[in-house]
Structures are given as structure tokens and as C-alpha cells.
XYZ file of C-alpha atoms in Angstrom:
469
model
C -106.933 -83.511 -66.651
C -104.760 -82.136 -63.830
C -105.063 -78.391 -63.210
C -102.658 -76.062 -61.388
C -103.399 -72.998 -59.320
C -101.426 -69.832 -59.943
C -99.535 -70.431 -56.692
C -98.635 -74.018 -57.691
C -97.521 -72.846 -61.119
C -95.266 -70.188 -59.584
C -93.861 -72.705 -57.141
C -93.115 -75.246 -59.885
C -91.608 -72.548 -62.061
C -89.351 -71.411 -59.207
C -88.164 -74.950 -58.527
C -87.512 -75.538 -62.235
C -85.520 -72.310 -62.432
C -83.542 -73.378 -59.388
C -82.788 -76.725 -60.966
C -81.471 -75.064 -64.114
C -79.418 -72.635 -62.033
C -77.696 -75.366 -60.031
C -73.922 -75.523 -60.576
C -73.237 -78.221 -63.123
C -71.033 -80.291 -60.756
C -74.145 -81.056 -58.703
C -74.943 -83.602 -61.383
C -72.247 -86.293 -61.174
C -72.282 -87.066 -64.897
C -70.980 -83.593 -65.769
C -68.187 -83.187 -63.247
C -65.074 -81.409 -64.456
C -61.715 -83.107 -64.144
C -59.475 -82.075 -61.268
C -56.672 -79.685 -62.190
C -53.413 -80.777 -60.591
C -51.156 -77.765 -59.918
C -47.893 -77.830 -61.883
C -44.946 -79.287 -59.991
C -41.626 -77.537 -59.417
C -39.273 -80.265 -58.208
C -36.205 -78.564 -56.812
C -32.833 -79.913 -57.816
C -29.565 -78.550 -56.508
C -29.124 -75.004 -57.719
C -32.520 -74.713 -59.386
C -34.266 -71.458 -58.402
C -37.926 -71.381 -57.365
C -39.511 -68.516 -59.283
C -42.897 -67.372 -57.952
C -44.399 -64.407 -59.799
C -47.596 -63.062 -58.265
C -49.933 -61.673 -60.923
C -53.498 -61.288 -62.118
C -54.844 -64.187 -64.186
C -58.028 -64.953 -66.111
C -59.887 -67.982 -64.855
C -63.412 -69.459 -64.742
C -63.846 -69.751 -60.995
C -67.540 -70.626 -61.230
C -66.956 -72.865 -64.249
C -68.799 -70.487 -66.610
C -67.515 -66.898 -66.502
C -63.976 -65.830 -67.318
C -62.983 -63.424 -64.530
C -59.855 -61.863 -63.088
C -58.329 -63.705 -60.148
C -54.850 -63.892 -58.638
C -52.204 -66.561 -58.852
C -48.606 -67.400 -59.621
C -46.672 -67.830 -62.857
C -49.749 -67.262 -65.027
C -51.975 -69.822 -63.250
C -54.757 -69.555 -60.711
C -53.164 -70.733 -57.426
C -49.475 -71.528 -57.252
C -47.339 -74.454 -58.353
C -46.568 -77.235 -55.905
C -42.993 -76.954 -54.698
C -41.269 -80.233 -53.858
C -37.866 -80.118 -52.182
C -35.724 -82.639 -50.340
C -34.538 -81.994 -46.811
C -30.847 -80.911 -46.614
C -31.235 -78.930 -49.865
C -31.387 -75.152 -50.212
C -34.485 -73.344 -51.505
C -33.366 -70.499 -53.758
C -36.545 -68.458 -53.757
C -37.348 -65.679 -56.214
C -40.521 -63.785 -55.298
C -41.821 -61.184 -57.779
C -44.831 -59.015 -56.970
C -46.636 -57.967 -60.143
C -49.909 -57.260 -58.322
C -51.337 -53.787 -57.606
C -51.075 -54.310 -53.825
C -48.246 -54.815 -51.368
C -47.824 -58.529 -50.634
C -46.188 -60.561 -47.880
C -45.869 -64.332 -48.266
C -45.202 -67.017 -45.680
C -44.593 -70.747 -46.010
C -46.641 -72.166 -43.152
C -44.816 -75.126 -41.623
C -41.380 -74.071 -42.865
C -38.823 -74.490 -40.092
C -36.530 -71.546 -40.775
C -35.345 -68.458 -38.924
C -37.567 -65.397 -38.722
C -35.249 -63.531 -41.087
C -35.638 -66.173 -43.810
C -39.221 -67.193 -43.069
C -40.784 -64.194 -44.790
C -44.182 -63.416 -43.361
C -45.626 -60.069 -42.359
C -42.201 -58.473 -41.805
C -41.205 -59.007 -45.475
C -43.537 -56.761 -47.443
C -43.083 -56.549 -51.223
C -44.532 -53.460 -52.842
C -45.778 -53.562 -56.412
C -42.854 -54.390 -58.704
C -40.507 -55.480 -55.902
C -38.677 -58.797 -55.559
C -37.092 -60.811 -52.745
C -34.654 -63.699 -53.226
C -33.758 -65.493 -49.981
C -31.797 -68.740 -49.871
C -33.417 -70.980 -47.257
C -31.824 -74.184 -45.912
C -34.389 -76.982 -45.639
C -33.699 -78.895 -42.465
C -36.851 -80.726 -41.417
C -38.550 -84.062 -41.788
C -41.017 -84.813 -44.591
C -44.029 -82.502 -44.371
C -46.920 -80.997 -46.301
C -46.619 -77.224 -45.922
C -48.284 -74.382 -47.824
C -47.601 -70.823 -48.850
C -50.092 -67.941 -48.747
C -50.482 -64.225 -48.222
C -49.619 -63.145 -44.687
C -49.718 -59.359 -44.940
C -51.166 -57.682 -41.875
C -54.875 -56.785 -42.010
C -55.336 -58.015 -45.601
C -54.189 -61.643 -45.686
C -57.738 -63.040 -45.925
C -58.601 -61.081 -49.067
C -55.300 -61.812 -50.824
C -55.385 -65.514 -49.962
C -59.021 -65.712 -51.071
C -58.106 -64.188 -54.441
C -55.685 -67.058 -55.113
C -52.303 -66.515 -53.434
C -52.048 -70.139 -52.305
C -49.802 -73.085 -53.089
C -48.491 -76.317 -51.587
C -44.912 -76.828 -50.424
C -43.812 -80.453 -49.972
C -40.686 -81.481 -48.069
C -39.364 -84.972 -48.704
C -36.709 -86.913 -46.794
C -35.084 -90.330 -47.129
C -37.904 -92.037 -45.236
C -40.699 -90.547 -47.329
C -38.856 -91.301 -50.570
C -38.104 -94.924 -49.682
C -41.373 -95.712 -47.902
C -43.720 -98.034 -49.747
C -46.521 -95.506 -50.076
C -47.911 -93.779 -53.180
C -45.559 -91.000 -54.314
C -46.217 -90.332 -58.028
C -47.351 -86.721 -58.074
C -50.731 -86.216 -59.713
C -51.178 -89.947 -60.328
C -51.464 -91.634 -56.939
C -50.157 -88.773 -54.758
C -52.734 -86.021 -55.157
C -52.621 -82.475 -53.731
C -56.070 -81.087 -52.853
C -56.465 -77.401 -51.956
C -59.928 -76.692 -50.490
C -61.469 -73.200 -50.743
C -65.036 -72.117 -50.086
C -66.231 -69.123 -52.101
C -69.282 -67.126 -53.114
C -69.875 -65.611 -56.555
C -72.157 -63.014 -58.061
C -74.130 -63.637 -61.261
C -71.065 -62.728 -63.348
C -68.815 -65.239 -61.622
C -66.839 -62.680 -59.627
C -65.726 -63.553 -56.107
C -67.837 -62.014 -53.363
C -65.996 -60.991 -50.216
C -66.908 -59.023 -47.099
C -63.987 -57.500 -45.250
C -63.765 -56.350 -41.618
C -65.896 -59.143 -40.175
C -64.858 -62.065 -37.950
C -66.158 -64.797 -40.215
C -66.564 -65.552 -43.900
C -67.891 -68.757 -45.428
C -68.858 -69.271 -49.046
C -71.497 -71.615 -50.449
C -69.341 -73.105 -53.218
C -66.455 -75.512 -52.571
C -63.544 -75.395 -55.010
C -60.746 -77.963 -55.027
C -57.614 -76.839 -56.872
C -59.889 -74.209 -58.419
C -62.557 -76.689 -59.658
C -65.944 -77.342 -58.075
C -66.708 -80.967 -57.137
C -64.189 -82.447 -59.611
C -63.436 -86.052 -60.503
C -60.099 -87.758 -61.054
C -59.256 -91.077 -62.655
C -56.846 -92.888 -60.350
C -55.005 -96.166 -60.153
C -56.823 -99.238 -58.888
C -54.988 -99.517 -55.590
C -53.940 -97.194 -52.793
C -54.221 -93.458 -53.458
C -52.620 -90.795 -51.288
C -54.480 -87.523 -50.783
C -52.655 -84.498 -49.364
C -55.467 -82.313 -48.055
C -55.038 -78.601 -47.327
C -57.830 -76.470 -45.863
C -57.114 -73.119 -47.537
C -60.511 -71.683 -46.604
C -60.565 -68.477 -44.594
C -62.765 -69.625 -41.715
C -64.579 -72.877 -42.565
C -63.567 -76.191 -41.005
C -64.301 -79.439 -42.859
C -65.511 -82.797 -41.571
C -64.189 -85.121 -44.267
C -65.283 -88.699 -44.955
C -65.981 -91.109 -47.836
C -69.552 -91.327 -49.091
C -69.556 -95.153 -49.015
C -68.552 -95.175 -45.307
C -65.252 -96.806 -46.212
C -62.373 -96.196 -43.809
C -59.273 -94.189 -44.695
C -55.732 -94.533 -43.369
C -54.366 -91.391 -41.742
C -50.576 -91.421 -42.196
C -49.449 -87.830 -41.619
C -50.481 -84.501 -40.190
C -49.111 -81.015 -40.867
C -45.399 -81.549 -40.281
C -44.776 -85.256 -40.274
C -45.790 -88.884 -40.222
C -47.643 -90.625 -37.436
C -45.726 -93.501 -35.801
C -48.209 -95.849 -37.450
C -51.111 -95.434 -39.826
C -54.489 -94.987 -38.152
C -57.756 -96.245 -39.612
C -60.352 -93.460 -39.501
C -63.863 -92.845 -40.793
C -63.580 -89.061 -40.737
C -61.188 -86.218 -40.014
C -61.822 -82.577 -39.075
C -59.628 -80.097 -40.895
C -59.237 -76.606 -39.419
C -58.378 -73.617 -41.625
C -54.691 -73.927 -42.506
C -54.475 -77.547 -41.354
C -53.150 -80.395 -43.520
C -53.438 -84.173 -43.391
C -52.368 -87.073 -45.581
C -54.717 -90.017 -45.994
C -54.587 -93.233 -48.001
C -57.685 -94.570 -49.738
C -57.945 -98.130 -51.024
C -59.422 -98.084 -54.536
C -58.741 -101.786 -55.193
C -62.316 -102.985 -54.747
C -64.380 -99.945 -55.688
C -65.001 -98.327 -59.055
C -65.872 -94.917 -57.639
C -65.939 -93.166 -54.281
C -66.355 -89.527 -53.264
C -64.681 -87.624 -50.478
C -67.329 -85.358 -48.944
C -67.738 -82.758 -46.215
C -70.301 -83.775 -43.626
C -73.087 -86.228 -44.318
C -73.933 -87.766 -47.669
C -76.608 -85.844 -49.584
C -79.169 -86.643 -52.189
C -80.289 -84.347 -55.019
C -83.216 -83.079 -52.925
C -80.801 -82.009 -50.171
C -78.831 -80.028 -52.733
C -81.947 -78.352 -54.081
C -83.056 -77.504 -50.544
C -79.793 -75.636 -50.005
C -80.638 -73.381 -52.949
C -83.603 -72.034 -50.985
C -82.063 -72.080 -47.516
C -79.826 -69.043 -48.064
C -77.566 -70.275 -45.256
C -73.880 -71.044 -45.028
C -74.173 -74.646 -46.225
C -72.261 -75.667 -49.329
C -74.425 -76.167 -52.415
C -72.408 -79.302 -53.150
C -70.407 -80.908 -50.351
C -68.407 -83.143 -52.696
C -64.666 -82.583 -52.411
C -63.662 -84.999 -55.160
C -64.917 -88.149 -56.855
C -62.213 -90.777 -57.383
C -62.769 -93.164 -60.303
C -60.601 -96.292 -60.380
C -59.245 -97.577 -63.667
C -56.756 -100.175 -64.880
C -55.347 -103.176 -63.042
C -54.521 -103.322 -59.350
C -51.137 -101.786 -58.435
C -48.413 -103.132 -56.162
C -49.691 -100.882 -53.365
C -52.916 -102.881 -53.266
C -50.986 -105.716 -51.572
C -48.092 -104.128 -49.651
C -47.992 -100.801 -47.857
C -45.911 -98.966 -45.280
C -47.938 -98.696 -42.080
C -45.221 -97.606 -39.613
C -42.902 -94.601 -39.742
C -39.955 -93.212 -37.793
C -40.768 -89.954 -35.988
C -39.448 -88.289 -32.849
C -42.813 -86.643 -32.109
C -43.708 -89.114 -29.273
C -40.496 -88.153 -27.464
C -42.134 -84.814 -26.648
C -44.164 -86.515 -23.898
C -40.973 -87.048 -21.884
C -39.361 -83.639 -22.483
C -38.904 -81.198 -19.583
C -41.343 -78.283 -19.723
C -39.627 -74.893 -19.524
C -42.834 -72.902 -19.042
C -46.621 -73.197 -19.105
C -48.653 -70.492 -20.855
C -52.402 -70.142 -21.188
C -54.142 -68.413 -24.085
C -57.836 -67.554 -23.942
C -59.212 -66.841 -27.408
C -62.266 -64.611 -27.657
C -63.548 -65.558 -31.101
C -66.500 -63.176 -30.848
C -64.352 -60.076 -30.388
C -61.076 -61.259 -31.967
C -58.933 -61.105 -28.818
C -56.250 -63.269 -27.209
C -56.057 -62.867 -23.429
C -58.239 -59.780 -23.831
C -55.682 -58.095 -26.084
C -55.593 -57.268 -29.773
C -52.490 -57.485 -31.946
C -49.987 -54.655 -31.585
C -46.847 -54.863 -33.778
C -44.941 -52.809 -31.189
C -45.603 -55.349 -28.424
C -43.793 -58.660 -27.959
C -46.324 -61.092 -26.504
C -44.125 -64.161 -26.067
C -40.349 -64.487 -25.587
C -38.938 -68.018 -25.526
C -35.533 -69.629 -25.574
C -34.416 -71.683 -28.566
C -34.380 -75.436 -27.990
C -36.908 -75.384 -25.148
C -40.320 -77.028 -24.876
C -43.378 -75.267 -23.465
C -46.900 -76.390 -22.668
C -49.492 -74.051 -24.130
C -53.067 -74.341 -22.883
C -55.566 -73.101 -25.461
C -59.141 -72.122 -24.638
C -61.698 -70.641 -27.049
C -65.271 -69.509 -26.487
C -66.149 -70.901 -29.940
C -64.369 -73.564 -32.041
C -61.481 -72.039 -33.993
C -58.172 -72.995 -35.588
C -54.886 -72.026 -33.885
C -51.491 -71.848 -35.594
C -47.838 -71.013 -34.893
C -45.098 -69.836 -37.256
C -41.536 -71.121 -37.081
C -42.223 -73.739 -34.394
C -43.842 -77.159 -34.156
C -45.921 -78.975 -31.579
C -47.746 -82.153 -30.688
C -51.273 -82.181 -29.290
C -51.097 -83.520 -25.743
C -54.820 -83.506 -24.988
C -58.149 -82.134 -26.196
C -61.056 -81.960 -23.773
C -61.109 -85.392 -22.100
C -58.982 -87.153 -24.722
C -55.329 -87.674 -23.809
C -53.281 -88.545 -26.888
C -51.168 -91.676 -26.792
C -47.670 -91.862 -28.241
C -48.793 -93.679 -31.407
C -51.273 -90.843 -32.178
C -48.689 -88.045 -32.165
C -47.332 -86.238 -35.209
C -45.643 -82.869 -35.551
C -48.107 -80.053 -36.212
C -48.319 -76.287 -36.547
C -52.129 -75.895 -36.664
C -54.877 -77.357 -34.495
C -58.665 -77.164 -34.214
C -59.460 -75.798 -30.740
C -62.803 -77.083 -29.495
C -62.734 -77.040 -25.732
C -59.493 -76.943 -23.717
C -56.492 -78.047 -25.797
C -52.990 -78.717 -24.482
C -50.062 -78.604 -26.907
C -46.340 -79.194 -26.341
C -44.417 -76.661 -28.428
C -40.762 -76.976 -29.442
C -38.839 -73.877 -30.552
C -35.858 -74.674 -32.796
C -35.734 -71.521 -34.950
C -34.655 -68.046 -33.858
C -36.543 -64.839 -34.555
C -36.051 -61.199 -33.595
C -37.924 -57.966 -32.935
C -37.440 -57.008 -36.591
C -38.367 -60.450 -37.954
C -40.631 -62.103 -35.375
C -42.909 -65.081 -35.690
C -46.665 -64.760 -35.272
C -49.088 -67.062 -33.489
C -52.851 -66.996 -33.102
C -56.015 -68.008 -34.915
C -55.798 -69.650 -38.324
C -59.130 -68.040 -39.254
C -57.655 -65.347 -41.525
C -60.646 -63.033 -41.056
C -60.040 -62.977 -37.303
C -56.280 -62.794 -37.800
C -56.703 -59.651 -39.906
C -58.793 -58.166 -37.084
C -55.879 -58.694 -34.697
C -56.495 -62.087 -33.073
C -52.766 -62.866 -33.266
C -49.645 -62.262 -31.205
C -45.914 -61.627 -31.695
C -43.286 -64.204 -30.677
C -39.533 -63.808 -30.418
C -37.275 -66.882 -30.082
C -33.808 -66.113 -28.700
């Protein structure tokens, strides 16, 4: 008969307790279904009502807690609007804090953009009418109030904003929202034993150990047996993701933040900085199930080990499990692989000015300076193109409001024309050159901001003020 020492018994008991305490999504058989945010498809004259309010929601999948969201839901609805239309926005702040919202990627003037200069106190509203004049893009809206955007975004003030144009509508790619065109909002969080969000303010970094996608941890979704389009948004405060499929199958990258690539690119993985977006196609024709994951594939023992590590690793690195059902769709045979975009033309544009920005991630500084709302850091002329050289002492995301750019080079890699797409956010790891085009005006009263996309660092002042004249 086998006997156990007191130490072995305690060890086995601890492991058993850990197993029972594991989040249920760690066991694939009990995954929850993905929640697809409601869609507001804008027709001519239809207002976009976004009411910010407290909501009750089971963030950890077990405890009903108070979070933030829009229109009675955790997170916001997905807004879909066609280029050349007008967005009749109606913001209502029913939260106990002052709020400022921005639509990252929106190409509009500083006065209409919103952002930190448009603060809504509790009970206030703002109703701008914004002309949409840009190519198809996956944008997103979030809190952008100075010094508190990380906390408010973390609580749930997030939503996707999709711009469509004639090319994206007519292209032979998946476009049925929630069926084969899936929005995925990634957030890492930490919870206490009661399921409440844990958050530490006034620090340069925050990463949680639980990964939520559209507010659900490690969900599954039944999808068509054919090509599936994933629109991925990194809405985490500081964490970057290294995304890949667990069966080592390739994906097709078709778009980045603000537009299509000239042609689809076959990739095994993609790094997504905070605030960055990509669109990928996954072929589900010949597989019954596949999971999108962050980092390397794990076994159950790896997941248990993370319980005891106490580090910053995610307990479950599964983003979503896709389960194919039904017969193969038309997209399994034919697919758009090339797109019209003027992004490659940037390589031949005259450069009006070269600027260099050195980002001190450790101390939250840009060119040894911290944000000052009374100081204009960059003044540019509308319609010009500039080369910005970005350096960072540690890897970090960088973003610009009201403008767009292409990545010219990163470290030793020089991007070719067929790799270029319009962007507003980039992962800076080593020296990065971007070519920035300024087509929207801003002013001293309603400027654009630029700087790190790590919202913790941004709240500490690792941002700058930009006026476009």
C-alpha cells in the first residue's frame, strides 16, 4: 500500500486545489461561446447613440460585478459606416467621471475628432456630425481623457468602428458580420476573488493574467466551413500579442489599421501592439477546429505551472477556438487576394521634414520631455509628408491621431511596396522609420496627440501635442 508523507500530502492537496481553481475555459470542453458586439450599421440620417454607463457583467465568468460599457452592454457596439456618409454622433456620459472619447484611425479634423480636448462631465452630451472620407479601415473608439485613459478603457469604454468603401463591399472576401467576419477585442485583466477588476494606477506598465475576447475568456465560435475573416484589435493597456494558429497553419494577412495591403500575405504569426489592428483570413475548409493563440502552444501542465509562477504570463493563452460546421462555402474556392491602395505611392513622395523621436519607456519621456498641454511639440503643414524616426529603449507601441503612415523600415528590414498598408499604430522594436501624411487640420484648442500606445505610459505623459495647419 502506497503511503504519503505530510509534505507530499500538502503538495498534492495544493495542486488539486489549483486544478479546481483554474478558470473553466482552460478546459476546452467547457468554453463559453464568443459574444459578438451588437452592430449599428449607419444608414443616411441614422444617428449613432453611444451612452456611457455602468453595467453588470460576469467578467471572470462567475461573479456578477459592476463594469463600464455603452448602451447597457459591457464594451460598445460595433459601428459600421460607408465612406462618403456622415456620422451623426450622440455621446451621452452617464458615468460618475468626466470622459473624453476618441475614434482612433478616424481621419477627421481636430475639432470633430473628439479626444482629450472634448471632455464630457457627468450628465453632459456631445453631438458632432463627422464626414467620413477615408478608405475601408478597422478603427476603434476608447477613452482618451488625460491622465486617466488607461483606467477608463480598462473598465470597458471600448468599441470597434468599421469604415467600408466600394472596394471592401464588392471584394470577394468574407463580410457577413458575426458569421464569417468576426470582430475580436483583446483585453488582458486581473481579478480578485470576487471577480472585480484589479488595477494599479500611476505605474508605467500593467499586464493582467487573464485574456478576455469581447468580454469572454478563451471563447469558441462555430463558423462556416470556408474562409473566415478575423478583425483583431489589441485593446490591452500595455501587452503586445504574438498571434498564431495552434496547428501551425498559415493565415492570410489582408489589412492593417487603416487599409488593405496591395496583396494578401501568407503569414504564420503577427505581432499586435496595444491599439493596433489587423485583418486576417483563416481557411476552415479542411479543419474541424483550430485555435488562435498568443505565443507558443501549451499543454495542460503548462497552464497549471502558470498558476504557481505568479508572473505576468496569461493563465490561458487561447484567443478563440474556431469550430467549422456545415458545407464548404463559395469562399473556399475563390477569394480576393489583391486590393487597390495608394499606400505604396508614399515611397515616392517628397519628404517635407525629418523628425526623430527617442522614447524613454522606463521614465515615460519623449525626447527627454514629458507631456505639457501648454506646449506644441510638432507643427506641420496639411498635405505634406514627413519621415519620423522612432527609437525606444524598450519595445513599445507608437500611435498618431488624425494622420496616417506607412512603415518604411524596421531595424534591418526595408518594406517593399507590396507590404505597405496605411497605419496609425506601430510596434517599435529597434529603430523604426515611418512616412507620415497629414491630411486633417487641427488647432491649439483642438490638437492631435501622438506618442506611445501603452495607455499607462500615455497617462504618465509619454505623449506630445501636434498641430496641423
